[in-house]
């Protein structure tokens, strides 16, 4: 089942890439296009799709997610900061932490009994991937994460200044 879900996620990212390639042809949409984000994420997911499925896969997947965040930052630092960037960086960070937590659970703590973390991992990874695919197509703050981030930033700034 995991291979089917992985294939569907990779297909979704490729469809988002194709959609953004077509949309990029309109000069009006280029400045706020998530095309480069799509390219980087597709390369990341494609490169990790060849990792043999075993309990050791979680560490390379976590590293790939964190490297992808760095690549997204480098590519987008001189471009418009678009909503898709924030959603994808957040999704990749959560995915990376989930991969890392499962690696620690299995290989450092030696736990092989299913518990709530494994369910959280299964749901969290797939939900994050689906949300990233959606945001790469619509490029809208449909969950209000950017709005919530701006609100938190304002609260912290007010708190820091007295």
PDB file of C-alpha atoms in Angstrom:
ATOM      1  CA  UNK A   1       0.000   0.000   0.000  1.00  0.00           C
ATOM      2  CA  UNK A   2       2.866   2.373   0.805  1.00  0.00           C
ATOM      3  CA  UNK A   3       4.226   2.107  -2.748  1.00  0.00           C
ATOM      4  CA  UNK A   4       0.825   3.043  -4.190  1.00  0.00           C
ATOM      5  CA  UNK A   5       0.511   6.081  -1.926  1.00  0.00           C
ATOM      6  CA  UNK A   6       4.087   7.139  -2.773  1.00  0.00           C
ATOM      7  CA  UNK A   7       3.334   6.794  -6.495  1.00  0.00           C
ATOM      8  CA  UNK A   8       0.166   8.868  -6.098  1.00  0.00           C
ATOM      9  CA  UNK A   9       2.061  11.598  -4.191  1.00  0.00           C
ATOM     10  CA  UNK A  10       4.821  11.699  -6.828  1.00  0.00           C
ATOM     11  CA  UNK A  11       2.158  11.835  -9.546  1.00  0.00           C
ATOM     12  CA  UNK A  12       0.465  14.723  -7.716  1.00  0.00           C
ATOM     13  CA  UNK A  13       3.697  16.703  -7.519  1.00  0.00           C
ATOM     14  CA  UNK A  14       4.343  16.065 -11.228  1.00  0.00           C
ATOM     15  CA  UNK A  15       0.829  17.253 -12.113  1.00  0.00           C
ATOM     16  CA  UNK A  16       1.398  20.399 -10.041  1.00  0.00           C
ATOM     17  CA  UNK A  17       4.659  20.918 -11.936  1.00  0.00           C
ATOM     18  CA  UNK A  18       2.950  20.505 -15.303  1.00  0.00           C
ATOM     19  CA  UNK A  19       0.192  22.906 -14.258  1.00  0.00           C
ATOM     20  CA  UNK A  20       2.770  25.504 -13.220  1.00  0.00           C
ATOM     21  CA  UNK A  21       4.772  25.026 -16.415  1.00  0.00           C
ATOM     22  CA  UNK A  22       1.673  25.868 -18.437  1.00  0.00           C
ATOM     23  CA  UNK A  23       0.731  28.767 -16.138  1.00  0.00           C
ATOM     24  CA  UNK A  24       4.263  30.170 -16.352  1.00  0.00           C
ATOM     25  CA  UNK A  25       3.708  30.884 -20.024  1.00  0.00           C
ATOM     26  CA  UNK A  26       1.414  33.762 -19.001  1.00  0.00           C
ATOM     27  CA  UNK A  27       3.753  36.659 -18.237  1.00  0.00           C
ATOM     28  CA  UNK A  28       1.249  38.111 -15.744  1.00  0.00           C
ATOM     29  CA  UNK A  29       1.563  35.056 -13.480  1.00  0.00           C
ATOM     30  CA  UNK A  30       5.345  34.633 -13.591  1.00  0.00           C
ATOM     31  CA  UNK A  31       6.232  36.846 -10.620  1.00  0.00           C
ATOM     32  CA  UNK A  32       4.099  34.800  -8.215  1.00  0.00           C
ATOM     33  CA  UNK A  33       4.498  31.414  -9.850  1.00  0.00           C
ATOM     34  CA  UNK A  34       5.528  28.468  -7.649  1.00  0.00           C
ATOM     35  CA  UNK A  35       7.282  26.862 -10.637  1.00  0.00           C
ATOM     36  CA  UNK A  36      10.733  26.785  -9.046  1.00  0.00           C
ATOM     37  CA  UNK A  37       9.283  25.385  -5.832  1.00  0.00           C
ATOM     38  CA  UNK A  38       7.611  22.615  -7.876  1.00  0.00           C
ATOM     39  CA  UNK A  39      10.848  21.794  -9.663  1.00  0.00           C
ATOM     40  CA  UNK A  40      12.846  21.522  -6.427  1.00  0.00           C
ATOM     41  CA  UNK A  41      10.225  19.422  -4.647  1.00  0.00           C
ATOM     42  CA  UNK A  42       9.842  17.124  -7.659  1.00  0.00           C
ATOM     43  CA  UNK A  43      13.604  16.586  -7.789  1.00  0.00           C
ATOM     44  CA  UNK A  44      13.680  15.863  -4.064  1.00  0.00           C
ATOM     45  CA  UNK A  45      10.801  13.405  -4.112  1.00  0.00           C
ATOM     46  CA  UNK A  46      12.089  11.744  -7.274  1.00  0.00           C
ATOM     47  CA  UNK A  47      15.567  11.312  -5.798  1.00  0.00           C
ATOM     48  CA  UNK A  48      14.225   9.710  -2.612  1.00  0.00           C
ATOM     49  CA  UNK A  49      11.789   7.436  -4.409  1.00  0.00           C
ATOM     50  CA  UNK A  50      14.675   5.075  -5.205  1.00  0.00           C
ATOM     51  CA  UNK A  51      15.552   4.474  -1.553  1.00  0.00           C
ATOM     52  CA  UNK A  52      14.872   0.868  -0.625  1.00  0.00           C
ATOM     53  CA  UNK A  53      11.859   0.591   1.658  1.00  0.00           C
ATOM     54  CA  UNK A  54      13.089  -0.514   5.066  1.00  0.00           C
ATOM     55  CA  UNK A  55      13.261   0.900   8.551  1.00  0.00           C
ATOM     56  CA  UNK A  56      16.501   2.689   7.585  1.00  0.00           C
ATOM     57  CA  UNK A  57      14.751   4.873   5.000  1.00  0.00           C
ATOM     58  CA  UNK A  58      13.592   7.446   7.545  1.00  0.00           C
ATOM     59  CA  UNK A  59      16.950   9.160   8.106  1.00  0.00           C
ATOM     60  CA  UNK A  60      17.677   9.769   4.381  1.00  0.00           C
ATOM     61  CA  UNK A  61      14.097  11.005   3.943  1.00  0.00           C
ATOM     62  CA  UNK A  62      14.507  13.433   6.860  1.00  0.00           C
ATOM     63  CA  UNK A  63      17.806  14.694   5.455  1.00  0.00           C
ATOM     64  CA  UNK A  64      16.238  15.109   2.013  1.00  0.00           C
ATOM     65  CA  UNK A  65      13.404  17.180   3.489  1.00  0.00           C
ATOM     66  CA  UNK A  66      15.822  19.474   5.359  1.00  0.00           C
ATOM     67  CA  UNK A  67      18.082  19.820   2.294  1.00  0.00           C
ATOM     68  CA  UNK A  68      15.002  20.649   0.195  1.00  0.00           C
ATOM     69  CA  UNK A  69      14.059  23.400   2.662  1.00  0.00           C
ATOM     70  CA  UNK A  70      17.559  24.853   2.259  1.00  0.00           C
ATOM     71  CA  UNK A  71      17.328  24.640  -1.527  1.00  0.00           C
ATOM     72  CA  UNK A  72      13.929  26.345  -1.494  1.00  0.00           C
ATOM     73  CA  UNK A  73      15.323  29.134   0.658  1.00  0.00           C
ATOM     74  CA  UNK A  74      18.325  29.649  -1.625  1.00  0.00           C
ATOM     75  CA  UNK A  75      16.273  29.666  -4.822  1.00  0.00           C
ATOM     76  CA  UNK A  76      13.493  31.870  -3.478  1.00  0.00           C
ATOM     77  CA  UNK A  77      15.517  34.359  -1.389  1.00  0.00           C
ATOM     78  CA  UNK A  78      15.711  36.896  -4.243  1.00  0.00           C
ATOM     79  CA  UNK A  79      12.208  36.198  -5.558  1.00  0.00           C
ATOM     80  CA  UNK A  80       8.762  37.114  -4.341  1.00  0.00           C
ATOM     81  CA  UNK A  81       7.868  35.276  -1.157  1.00  0.00           C
ATOM     82  CA  UNK A  82       4.726  33.493  -2.179  1.00  0.00           C
ATOM     83  CA  UNK A  83       2.232  31.545  -0.103  1.00  0.00           C
ATOM     84  CA  UNK A  84       3.246  28.209  -1.644  1.00  0.00           C
ATOM     85  CA  UNK A  85       6.794  28.723  -0.334  1.00  0.00           C
ATOM     86  CA  UNK A  86       5.645  29.051   3.269  1.00  0.00           C
ATOM     87  CA  UNK A  87       3.269  26.097   3.068  1.00  0.00           C
ATOM     88  CA  UNK A  88       5.872  23.861   1.424  1.00  0.00           C
ATOM     89  CA  UNK A  89       8.627  24.815   3.860  1.00  0.00           C
ATOM     90  CA  UNK A  90       6.264  24.178   6.768  1.00  0.00           C
ATOM     91  CA  UNK A  91       5.110  20.857   5.292  1.00  0.00           C
ATOM     92  CA  UNK A  92       8.669  19.721   4.596  1.00  0.00           C
ATOM     93  CA  UNK A  93       9.772  20.703   8.118  1.00  0.00           C
ATOM     94  CA  UNK A  94       6.936  18.699   9.678  1.00  0.00           C
ATOM     95  CA  UNK A  95       7.662  15.763   7.354  1.00  0.00           C
ATOM     96  CA  UNK A  96      11.364  15.918   8.209  1.00  0.00           C
ATOM     97  CA  UNK A  97      10.623  15.930  11.940  1.00  0.00           C
ATOM     98  CA  UNK A  98       8.205  13.012  11.548  1.00  0.00           C
ATOM     99  CA  UNK A  99      10.804  11.020   9.566  1.00  0.00           C
ATOM    100  CA  UNK A 100      13.441  11.812  12.175  1.00  0.00           C
ATOM    101  CA  UNK A 101      11.151  10.849  15.059  1.00  0.00           C
ATOM    102  CA  UNK A 102      10.392   7.471  13.478  1.00  0.00           C
ATOM    103  CA  UNK A 103      14.090   6.863  12.835  1.00  0.00           C
ATOM    104  CA  UNK A 104      14.852   7.625  16.494  1.00  0.00           C
ATOM    105  CA  UNK A 105      11.959   5.466  17.665  1.00  0.00           C
ATOM    106  CA  UNK A 106      13.082   2.471  15.603  1.00  0.00           C
ATOM    107  CA  UNK A 107      16.878   2.690  15.652  1.00  0.00           C
ATOM    108  CA  UNK A 108      17.830   4.524  18.809  1.00  0.00           C
ATOM    109  CA  UNK A 109      15.077   3.428  21.171  1.00  0.00           C
ATOM    110  CA  UNK A 110      14.624   0.061  19.443  1.00  0.00           C
ATOM    111  CA  UNK A 111      10.843   0.210  19.570  1.00  0.00           C
ATOM    112  CA  UNK A 112       9.046  -2.140  17.182  1.00  0.00           C
ATOM    113  CA  UNK A 113       5.619  -2.100  18.813  1.00  0.00           C
ATOM    114  CA  UNK A 114       3.072   0.149  17.064  1.00  0.00           C
ATOM    115  CA  UNK A 115       1.951   3.171  19.068  1.00  0.00           C
ATOM    116  CA  UNK A 116       0.341   6.582  18.440  1.00  0.00           C
ATOM    117  CA  UNK A 117       3.501   8.063  16.891  1.00  0.00           C
ATOM    118  CA  UNK A 118       3.285   5.589  14.023  1.00  0.00           C
ATOM    119  CA  UNK A 119      -0.317   6.589  13.316  1.00  0.00           C
ATOM    120  CA  UNK A 120       0.583  10.277  13.565  1.00  0.00           C
ATOM    121  CA  UNK A 121       3.434   9.650  11.131  1.00  0.00           C
ATOM    122  CA  UNK A 122       1.229   7.860   8.586  1.00  0.00           C
ATOM    123  CA  UNK A 123      -1.496  10.483   8.658  1.00  0.00           C
ATOM    124  CA  UNK A 124       0.846  13.475   8.994  1.00  0.00           C
ATOM    125  CA  UNK A 125       3.153  12.624   6.099  1.00  0.00           C
ATOM    126  CA  UNK A 126       0.341  11.957   3.653  1.00  0.00           C
ATOM    127  CA  UNK A 127      -1.708  14.962   4.756  1.00  0.00           C
ATOM    128  CA  UNK A 128       1.307  17.282   4.460  1.00  0.00           C
ATOM    129  CA  UNK A 129       2.119  15.957   0.999  1.00  0.00           C
ATOM    130  CA  UNK A 130      -1.488  16.438  -0.137  1.00  0.00           C
ATOM    131  CA  UNK A 131      -1.553  19.989   1.253  1.00  0.00           C
ATOM    132  CA  UNK A 132       1.703  20.830  -0.529  1.00  0.00           C
ATOM    133  CA  UNK A 133       0.315  19.525  -3.825  1.00  0.00           C
ATOM    134  CA  UNK A 134      -2.847  21.597  -3.395  1.00  0.00           C
ATOM    135  CA  UNK A 135      -0.999  24.792  -2.486  1.00  0.00           C
ATOM    136  CA  UNK A 136       1.362  24.378  -5.440  1.00  0.00           C
ATOM    137  CA  UNK A 137      -1.679  24.460  -7.709  1.00  0.00           C
ATOM    138  CA  UNK A 138      -3.848  27.110  -6.028  1.00  0.00           C
ATOM    139  CA  UNK A 139      -1.102  29.211  -4.342  1.00  0.00           C
ATOM    140  CA  UNK A 140      -3.612  30.521  -1.783  1.00  0.00           C
ATOM    141  CA  UNK A 141      -3.600  30.662   2.019  1.00  0.00           C
ATOM    142  CA  UNK A 142      -6.549  28.282   2.263  1.00  0.00           C
ATOM    143  CA  UNK A 143      -5.778  27.164   5.845  1.00  0.00           C
ATOM    144  CA  UNK A 144      -4.882  30.619   7.134  1.00  0.00           C
ATOM    145  CA  UNK A 145      -1.314  29.600   8.060  1.00  0.00           C
ATOM    146  CA  UNK A 146       0.243  32.762   6.637  1.00  0.00           C
ATOM    147  CA  UNK A 147      -2.396  34.897   8.341  1.00  0.00           C
ATOM    148  CA  UNK A 148      -1.737  33.095  11.642  1.00  0.00           C
ATOM    149  CA  UNK A 149       2.010  33.563  11.172  1.00  0.00           C
ATOM    150  CA  UNK A 150       1.606  37.313  10.650  1.00  0.00           C
ATOM    151  CA  UNK A 151      -0.589  37.496  13.760  1.00  0.00           C
ATOM    152  CA  UNK A 152       1.980  35.629  15.866  1.00  0.00           C
ATOM    153  CA  UNK A 153       4.756  37.852  14.537  1.00  0.00           C
ATOM    154  CA  UNK A 154       2.786  40.956  15.542  1.00  0.00           C
ATOM    155  CA  UNK A 155       2.070  39.558  19.009  1.00  0.00           C
ATOM    156  CA  UNK A 156       5.726  38.674  19.595  1.00  0.00           C
ATOM    157  CA  UNK A 157       6.918  42.063  18.341  1.00  0.00           C
ATOM    158  CA  UNK A 158       4.521  43.878  20.683  1.00  0.00           C
ATOM    159  CA  UNK A 159       5.567  41.638  23.567  1.00  0.00           C
ATOM    160  CA  UNK A 160       9.278  42.253  22.852  1.00  0.00           C
ATOM    161  CA  UNK A 161       8.833  46.024  22.768  1.00  0.00           C
ATOM    162  CA  UNK A 162       6.894  46.190  26.001  1.00  0.00           C
TER     163      UNK A 162
END
